[in-house]
Amino acid sequence: MAPEFNDLAAFLAVARAGGFRDAARASGVSASGLSEAVRRLECALGVRLLNRTTRSVAPTEAGQRLIERLAPALADMEAALDVLNVFRDTPTGTLRLNVPAGVSRAVLLPILADFSRQHPGITVEVMVEDSFVDVLSAGCDAGIRYDERLAQDMVAIPIGPRVERFATAASPAYLDAHGRPAHPRELLEHACLRVQFASGAMPVWEFERDGDIVRIDPTGPLRARPGAAFDLVIQGALAGMGVVHTYEELLRPHVDSGGLVPILEDWEQPFSGPFLYYPGRRNLPTPLRAFVDFVKARDAG
């Protein structure tokens, strides 16, 4: 019995997501439906494709071989269907982006709001991931990273602000109780709220003034990993738990409202903004082409 196309697509979605629940959230198909599709596919092929445990799902050797051949074939099929977009008044389809957690909140969200208003037929799927990935292998059309993380064989265009800053702040109540640091090293004596990478590693806090660079690794009562990490540490700072150090754009509304007070402003270190990167193919999928054109027009404006 020949396998069904939908069952092949379900298997690939589960393998890429690393589990049935995550694949269900990304695809809009129930986890039980995906499980049944994979079971049918394994029965049709007569070989186990996924090793399942209570904690994770991973391809078997046979499953990995199938993924390597199946992913390009499905991408070609999607590209073939995509040519129909030229016959529509507005483009349709799905745009899949791989984006770091901080960028998803500070840069991408306002851009997507405007993009969706102009292109209501395009659905945007965002995979939030801090490590650098092969966007095609991850099932994405494009990614957003900073220039030091970009592969040489990728096309990259600026997206969002060209200059960003990390800012440091705390609530008025916290500063009244613990004092206002005048130098970055004084933060070592304060309660600092930290964001971790998914691996558990924590980026150091870096400051610069007049060529003097200071890097510190402070401690504190709260550590949060990607996902809602940025919101969590900011809410912790608003509640008076300690000092937060993150994207200036995320802190600005709370500084403007008076909920947070900026500190060490003369030590804020600027850095170049992020880039949208994607494979240098001649014929881009229509949703990606629409997004690239939108980002370029927005940057030119």
Tab-separated table of C-alpha atoms in Angstrom:
chain	number	residue	atom	x	y	z
A	1	MET	CA	0.000	0.000	0.000
A	2	ALA	CA	1.480	3.362	-1.059
A	3	PRO	CA	1.743	5.958	1.727
A	4	GLU	CA	-0.578	8.972	1.690
A	5	PHE	CA	0.893	12.444	1.120
A	6	ASN	CA	-0.749	13.771	4.305
A	7	ASP	CA	0.816	10.973	6.335
A	8	LEU	CA	4.264	11.822	4.960
A	9	ALA	CA	3.721	15.495	5.804
A	10	ALA	CA	2.550	14.557	9.319
A	11	PHE	CA	5.665	12.442	9.914
A	12	LEU	CA	7.932	15.283	8.795
A	13	ALA	CA	6.101	17.786	11.024
A	14	VAL	CA	6.455	15.539	14.091
A	15	ALA	CA	10.130	14.825	13.390
A	16	ARG	CA	10.936	18.515	12.984
A	17	ALA	CA	9.020	19.522	16.115
A	18	GLY	CA	10.458	16.701	18.220
A	19	GLY	CA	7.050	15.672	19.511
A	20	PHE	CA	3.392	15.253	18.684
A	21	ARG	CA	2.110	18.112	20.864
A	22	ASP	CA	4.526	20.701	19.480
A	23	ALA	CA	3.801	19.516	15.942
A	24	ALA	CA	0.073	19.785	16.619
A	25	ARG	CA	0.449	23.396	17.791
A	26	ALA	CA	2.443	24.283	14.676
A	27	SER	CA	0.291	22.459	12.135
A	28	GLY	CA	-3.219	22.890	13.523
A	29	VAL	CA	-3.781	19.101	13.431
A	30	SER	CA	-4.537	17.284	16.682
A	31	ALA	CA	-1.763	15.278	18.346
A	32	SER	CA	-3.915	12.142	18.115
A	33	GLY	CA	-4.436	12.777	14.402
A	34	LEU	CA	-0.694	13.105	13.843
A	35	SER	CA	-0.027	9.960	15.866
A	36	GLU	CA	-2.511	7.989	13.785
A	37	ALA	CA	-0.977	9.354	10.552
A	38	VAL	CA	2.521	8.271	11.606
A	39	ARG	CA	1.186	4.846	12.639
A	40	ARG	CA	-0.418	4.413	9.206
A	41	LEU	CA	2.802	5.463	7.478
A	42	GLU	CA	4.903	3.013	9.490
A	43	CYS	CA	2.429	0.223	8.696
A	44	ALA	CA	2.456	1.091	4.992
A	45	LEU	CA	6.260	1.142	4.848
A	46	GLY	CA	6.789	-1.783	7.208
A	47	VAL	CA	9.472	-0.021	9.270
A	48	ARG	CA	9.578	2.061	12.445
A	49	LEU	CA	10.315	5.715	11.683
A	50	LEU	CA	10.155	7.314	15.134
A	51	ASN	CA	11.402	6.240	18.544
A	52	ARG	CA	8.836	7.412	21.092
A	53	THR	CA	9.334	7.926	24.821
A	54	THR	CA	7.243	9.765	27.391
A	55	ARG	CA	9.626	12.729	27.089
A	56	SER	CA	10.620	12.933	23.445
A	57	VAL	CA	10.253	11.692	19.898
A	58	ALA	CA	13.291	11.112	17.676
A	59	PRO	CA	13.740	9.618	14.193
A	60	THR	CA	15.133	6.129	13.847
A	61	GLU	CA	17.925	5.588	11.347
A	62	ALA	CA	15.296	4.696	8.746
A	63	GLY	CA	13.269	7.748	9.699
A	64	GLN	CA	16.292	10.029	9.342
A	65	ARG	CA	17.016	8.646	5.875
A	66	LEU	CA	13.415	9.317	4.884
A	67	ILE	CA	13.572	12.884	6.250
A	68	GLU	CA	16.691	13.621	4.192
A	69	ARG	CA	14.912	12.643	0.974
A	70	LEU	CA	11.407	13.733	1.919
A	71	ALA	CA	12.081	17.322	3.056
A	72	PRO	CA	13.425	18.546	-0.336
A	73	ALA	CA	10.633	16.710	-2.175
A	74	LEU	CA	7.912	18.359	-0.088
A	75	ALA	CA	9.619	21.728	-0.471
A	76	ASP	CA	9.584	21.260	-4.264
A	77	MET	CA	5.893	20.361	-4.117
A	78	GLU	CA	5.105	23.466	-2.079
A	79	ALA	CA	7.082	25.540	-4.608
A	80	ALA	CA	5.097	23.996	-7.462
A	81	LEU	CA	1.794	24.931	-5.796
A	82	ASP	CA	3.172	28.360	-4.987
A	83	VAL	CA	3.226	29.349	-8.671
A	84	LEU	CA	-0.562	29.650	-8.483
A	85	ASN	CA	-0.098	32.771	-6.365
A	86	VAL	CA	0.495	34.825	-9.505
A	87	PHE	CA	-3.156	34.238	-10.442
A	88	ARG	CA	-4.469	35.673	-7.148
A	89	ASP	CA	-5.119	39.305	-6.296
A	90	THR	CA	-3.175	38.922	-3.053
A	91	PRO	CA	-0.558	36.274	-2.130
A	92	THR	CA	-1.480	33.411	0.163
A	93	GLY	CA	0.470	30.708	1.937
A	94	THR	CA	2.586	30.201	5.036
A	95	LEU	CA	5.796	32.015	5.953
A	96	ARG	CA	7.957	30.163	8.476
A	97	LEU	CA	10.535	32.205	10.396
A	98	ASN	CA	13.204	31.135	12.907
A	99	VAL	CA	13.833	33.947	15.386
A	100	PRO	CA	15.642	34.440	18.741
A	101	ALA	CA	13.388	35.111	21.729
A	102	GLY	CA	14.524	38.686	22.286
A	103	VAL	CA	14.163	39.633	18.635
A	104	SER	CA	10.689	38.117	18.455
A	105	ARG	CA	9.468	40.585	21.095
A	106	ALA	CA	11.605	43.658	20.498
A	107	VAL	CA	11.842	43.693	16.689
A	108	LEU	CA	9.576	41.236	14.903
A	109	LEU	CA	6.189	41.784	16.561
A	110	PRO	CA	5.543	45.360	15.357
A	111	ILE	CA	6.733	44.434	11.849
A	112	LEU	CA	4.383	41.454	11.674
A	113	ALA	CA	1.429	43.584	12.737
A	114	ASP	CA	1.890	45.860	9.715
A	115	PHE	CA	2.752	42.975	7.374
A	116	SER	CA	-0.399	41.044	8.281
A	117	ARG	CA	-2.570	44.057	7.569
A	118	GLN	CA	-1.079	44.316	4.072
A	119	HIS	CA	-1.072	40.550	3.411
A	120	PRO	CA	-4.051	38.983	5.186
A	121	GLY	CA	-3.760	35.820	3.101
A	122	ILE	CA	-0.329	34.934	4.503
A	123	THR	CA	-0.014	33.036	7.769
A	124	VAL	CA	3.257	33.549	9.651
A	125	GLU	CA	4.652	30.719	11.769
A	126	VAL	CA	7.427	31.796	14.151
A	127	MET	CA	9.835	29.276	15.651
A	128	VAL	CA	11.523	30.911	18.640
A	129	GLU	CA	15.030	29.529	19.027
A	130	ASP	CA	18.212	31.210	20.242
A	131	SER	CA	20.791	28.889	18.672
A	132	PHE	CA	21.777	29.355	15.034
A	133	VAL	CA	20.092	26.751	12.819
A	134	ASP	CA	19.979	25.648	9.203
A	135	VAL	CA	16.671	27.266	8.337
A	136	LEU	CA	15.870	24.781	5.561
A	137	SER	CA	16.573	21.727	7.724
A	138	ALA	CA	14.420	23.267	10.459
A	139	GLY	CA	11.548	23.586	8.003
A	140	CYS	CA	11.714	27.391	7.897
A	141	ASP	CA	11.860	29.789	4.975
A	142	ALA	CA	14.064	32.386	6.665
A	143	GLY	CA	15.551	33.411	9.990
A	144	ILE	CA	16.553	36.530	11.884
A	145	ARG	CA	19.951	36.776	13.557
A	146	TYR	CA	22.671	39.339	14.242
A	147	ASP	CA	25.549	39.673	11.792
A	148	GLU	CA	28.073	37.689	13.812
A	149	ARG	CA	25.782	34.632	13.568
A	150	LEU	CA	25.127	34.690	9.815
A	151	ALA	CA	26.336	31.972	7.438
A	152	GLN	CA	28.312	33.185	4.433
A	153	ASP	CA	26.069	31.509	1.861
A	154	MET	CA	22.918	33.325	2.980
A	155	VAL	CA	21.306	36.473	1.600
A	156	ALA	CA	20.882	38.951	4.446
A	157	ILE	CA	18.950	42.214	4.604
A	158	PRO	CA	18.543	44.587	7.569
A	159	ILE	CA	15.316	44.276	9.538
A	160	GLY	CA	14.217	46.530	12.363
A	161	PRO	CA	16.342	49.258	13.959
A	162	ARG	CA	19.891	49.549	12.660
A	163	VAL	CA	21.235	50.391	16.108
A	164	GLU	CA	20.017	48.763	19.317
A	165	ARG	CA	20.967	49.045	22.959
A	166	PHE	CA	20.680	47.026	26.100
A	167	ALA	CA	19.351	49.155	28.933
A	168	THR	CA	19.404	48.588	32.684
A	169	ALA	CA	16.578	49.501	35.044
A	170	ALA	CA	14.900	48.811	38.376
A	171	SER	CA	11.733	49.880	40.130
A	172	PRO	CA	11.666	53.080	42.239
A	173	ALA	CA	10.927	50.975	45.325
A	174	TYR	CA	13.946	48.737	44.734
A	175	LEU	CA	16.289	51.700	44.233
A	176	ASP	CA	14.920	53.436	47.326
A	177	ALA	CA	15.656	50.311	49.371
A	178	HIS	CA	19.019	49.320	47.868
A	179	GLY	CA	20.517	52.453	46.357
A	180	ARG	CA	21.319	53.436	42.791
A	181	PRO	CA	24.501	51.884	41.323
A	182	ALA	CA	26.903	54.368	39.772
A	183	HIS	CA	29.199	51.826	38.099
A	184	PRO	CA	28.420	48.466	36.438
A	185	ARG	CA	30.583	46.557	38.920
A	186	GLU	CA	28.319	47.749	41.734
A	187	LEU	CA	25.624	45.507	40.230
A	188	LEU	CA	27.534	42.575	41.736
A	189	GLU	CA	26.135	43.750	45.081
A	190	HIS	CA	22.557	43.929	43.761
A	191	ALA	CA	19.816	41.411	43.022
A	192	CYS	CA	19.913	40.938	39.237
A	193	LEU	CA	17.247	39.233	37.157
A	194	ARG	CA	18.778	37.088	34.409
A	195	VAL	CA	17.708	35.593	31.097
A	196	GLN	CA	19.210	32.229	30.116
A	197	PHE	CA	19.622	30.558	26.761
A	198	ALA	CA	17.775	27.284	26.211
A	199	SER	CA	21.074	25.493	26.920
A	200	GLY	CA	21.158	27.037	30.392
A	201	ALA	CA	24.075	29.356	29.600
A	202	MET	CA	23.632	32.978	30.609
A	203	PRO	CA	25.041	35.873	28.571
A	204	VAL	CA	27.198	38.235	30.598
A	205	TRP	CA	26.053	41.813	31.040
A	206	GLU	CA	28.283	44.099	28.990
A	207	PHE	CA	28.694	47.860	29.382
A	208	GLU	CA	30.842	50.444	27.619
A	209	ARG	CA	31.742	54.079	28.251
A	210	ASP	CA	34.477	56.065	26.511
A	211	GLY	CA	36.137	52.887	25.281
A	212	ASP	CA	36.086	51.266	28.724
A	213	ILE	CA	34.294	47.882	28.443
A	214	VAL	CA	33.016	46.160	31.578
A	215	ARG	CA	31.601	42.628	31.571
A	216	ILE	CA	29.944	41.230	34.678
A	217	ASP	CA	28.177	38.008	35.636
A	218	PRO	CA	25.846	39.071	38.462
A	219	THR	CA	23.599	36.883	40.599
A	220	GLY	CA	20.054	37.293	41.779
A	221	PRO	CA	16.764	35.674	42.775
A	222	LEU	CA	15.387	34.982	39.270
A	223	ARG	CA	16.622	33.213	36.145
A	224	ALA	CA	14.329	32.633	33.166
A	225	ARG	CA	14.850	30.727	29.927
A	226	PRO	CA	13.523	31.654	26.461
A	227	GLY	CA	9.832	31.664	25.901
A	228	ALA	CA	8.328	34.172	28.280
A	229	ALA	CA	11.742	34.907	29.816
A	230	PHE	CA	11.921	38.575	28.865
A	231	ASP	CA	8.400	39.287	30.088
A	232	LEU	CA	9.117	37.422	33.314
A	233	VAL	CA	12.279	39.309	34.252
A	234	ILE	CA	10.664	42.642	33.376
A	235	GLN	CA	7.624	41.825	35.513
A	236	GLY	CA	9.999	40.797	38.292
A	237	ALA	CA	11.746	44.165	38.079
A	238	LEU	CA	8.390	45.980	38.154
A	239	ALA	CA	7.542	44.013	41.311
A	240	GLY	CA	10.746	45.221	42.983
A	241	MET	CA	12.669	41.926	42.831
A	242	GLY	CA	15.816	43.468	41.394
A	243	VAL	CA	17.635	44.941	38.405
A	244	VAL	CA	16.857	44.000	34.799
A	245	HIS	CA	19.198	44.361	31.802
A	246	THR	CA	17.626	43.794	28.387
A	247	TYR	CA	16.591	45.348	25.078
A	248	GLU	CA	15.892	49.060	25.443
A	249	GLU	CA	12.716	48.694	23.333
A	250	LEU	CA	11.223	46.258	25.844
A	251	LEU	CA	11.923	48.526	28.817
A	252	ARG	CA	10.875	51.830	27.235
A	253	PRO	CA	7.099	51.552	27.915
A	254	HIS	CA	7.746	50.827	31.587
A	255	VAL	CA	10.290	53.635	31.871
A	256	ASP	CA	7.829	56.034	30.227
A	257	SER	CA	5.089	54.992	32.668
A	258	GLY	CA	7.366	55.364	35.681
A	259	GLY	CA	7.227	51.684	36.623
A	260	LEU	CA	10.970	51.359	36.021
A	261	VAL	CA	13.811	53.835	36.414
A	262	PRO	CA	16.792	53.629	34.015
A	263	ILE	CA	20.232	53.329	35.602
A	264	LEU	CA	23.783	53.404	34.205
A	265	GLU	CA	22.505	55.210	31.104
A	266	ASP	CA	25.941	56.555	30.219
A	267	TRP	CA	27.171	52.935	30.091
A	268	GLU	CA	24.623	51.710	27.522
A	269	GLN	CA	26.427	49.882	24.729
A	270	PRO	CA	25.048	50.237	21.175
A	271	PHE	CA	25.207	47.318	18.760
A	272	SER	CA	24.110	46.772	15.167
A	273	GLY	CA	20.554	45.612	14.535
A	274	PRO	CA	19.481	42.206	13.231
A	275	PHE	CA	19.201	40.817	9.710
A	276	LEU	CA	16.608	38.727	7.913
A	277	TYR	CA	18.515	35.898	6.230
A	278	TYR	CA	17.414	33.286	3.719
A	279	PRO	CA	18.945	30.941	1.108
A	280	GLY	CA	19.982	32.654	-2.113
A	281	ARG	CA	17.507	30.923	-4.363
A	282	ARG	CA	16.368	32.493	-7.623
A	283	ASN	CA	12.680	31.721	-7.094
A	284	LEU	CA	11.665	32.506	-3.522
A	285	PRO	CA	8.347	31.175	-2.169
A	286	THR	CA	5.702	33.853	-2.640
A	287	PRO	CA	5.100	34.455	1.122
A	288	LEU	CA	8.839	34.955	1.657
A	289	ARG	CA	9.150	37.204	-1.402
A	290	ALA	CA	6.252	39.322	-0.098
A	291	PHE	CA	7.934	39.597	3.310
A	292	VAL	CA	11.343	40.467	1.843
A	293	ASP	CA	9.777	43.185	-0.326
A	294	PHE	CA	7.832	44.497	2.674
A	295	VAL	CA	10.949	44.673	4.873
A	296	LYS	CA	12.957	46.420	2.148
A	297	ALA	CA	10.190	48.979	1.559
A	298	ARG	CA	9.831	49.590	5.278
A	299	ASP	CA	13.572	50.100	5.675
A	300	ALA	CA	13.676	52.477	2.678
A	301	GLY	CA	10.770	54.471	4.102
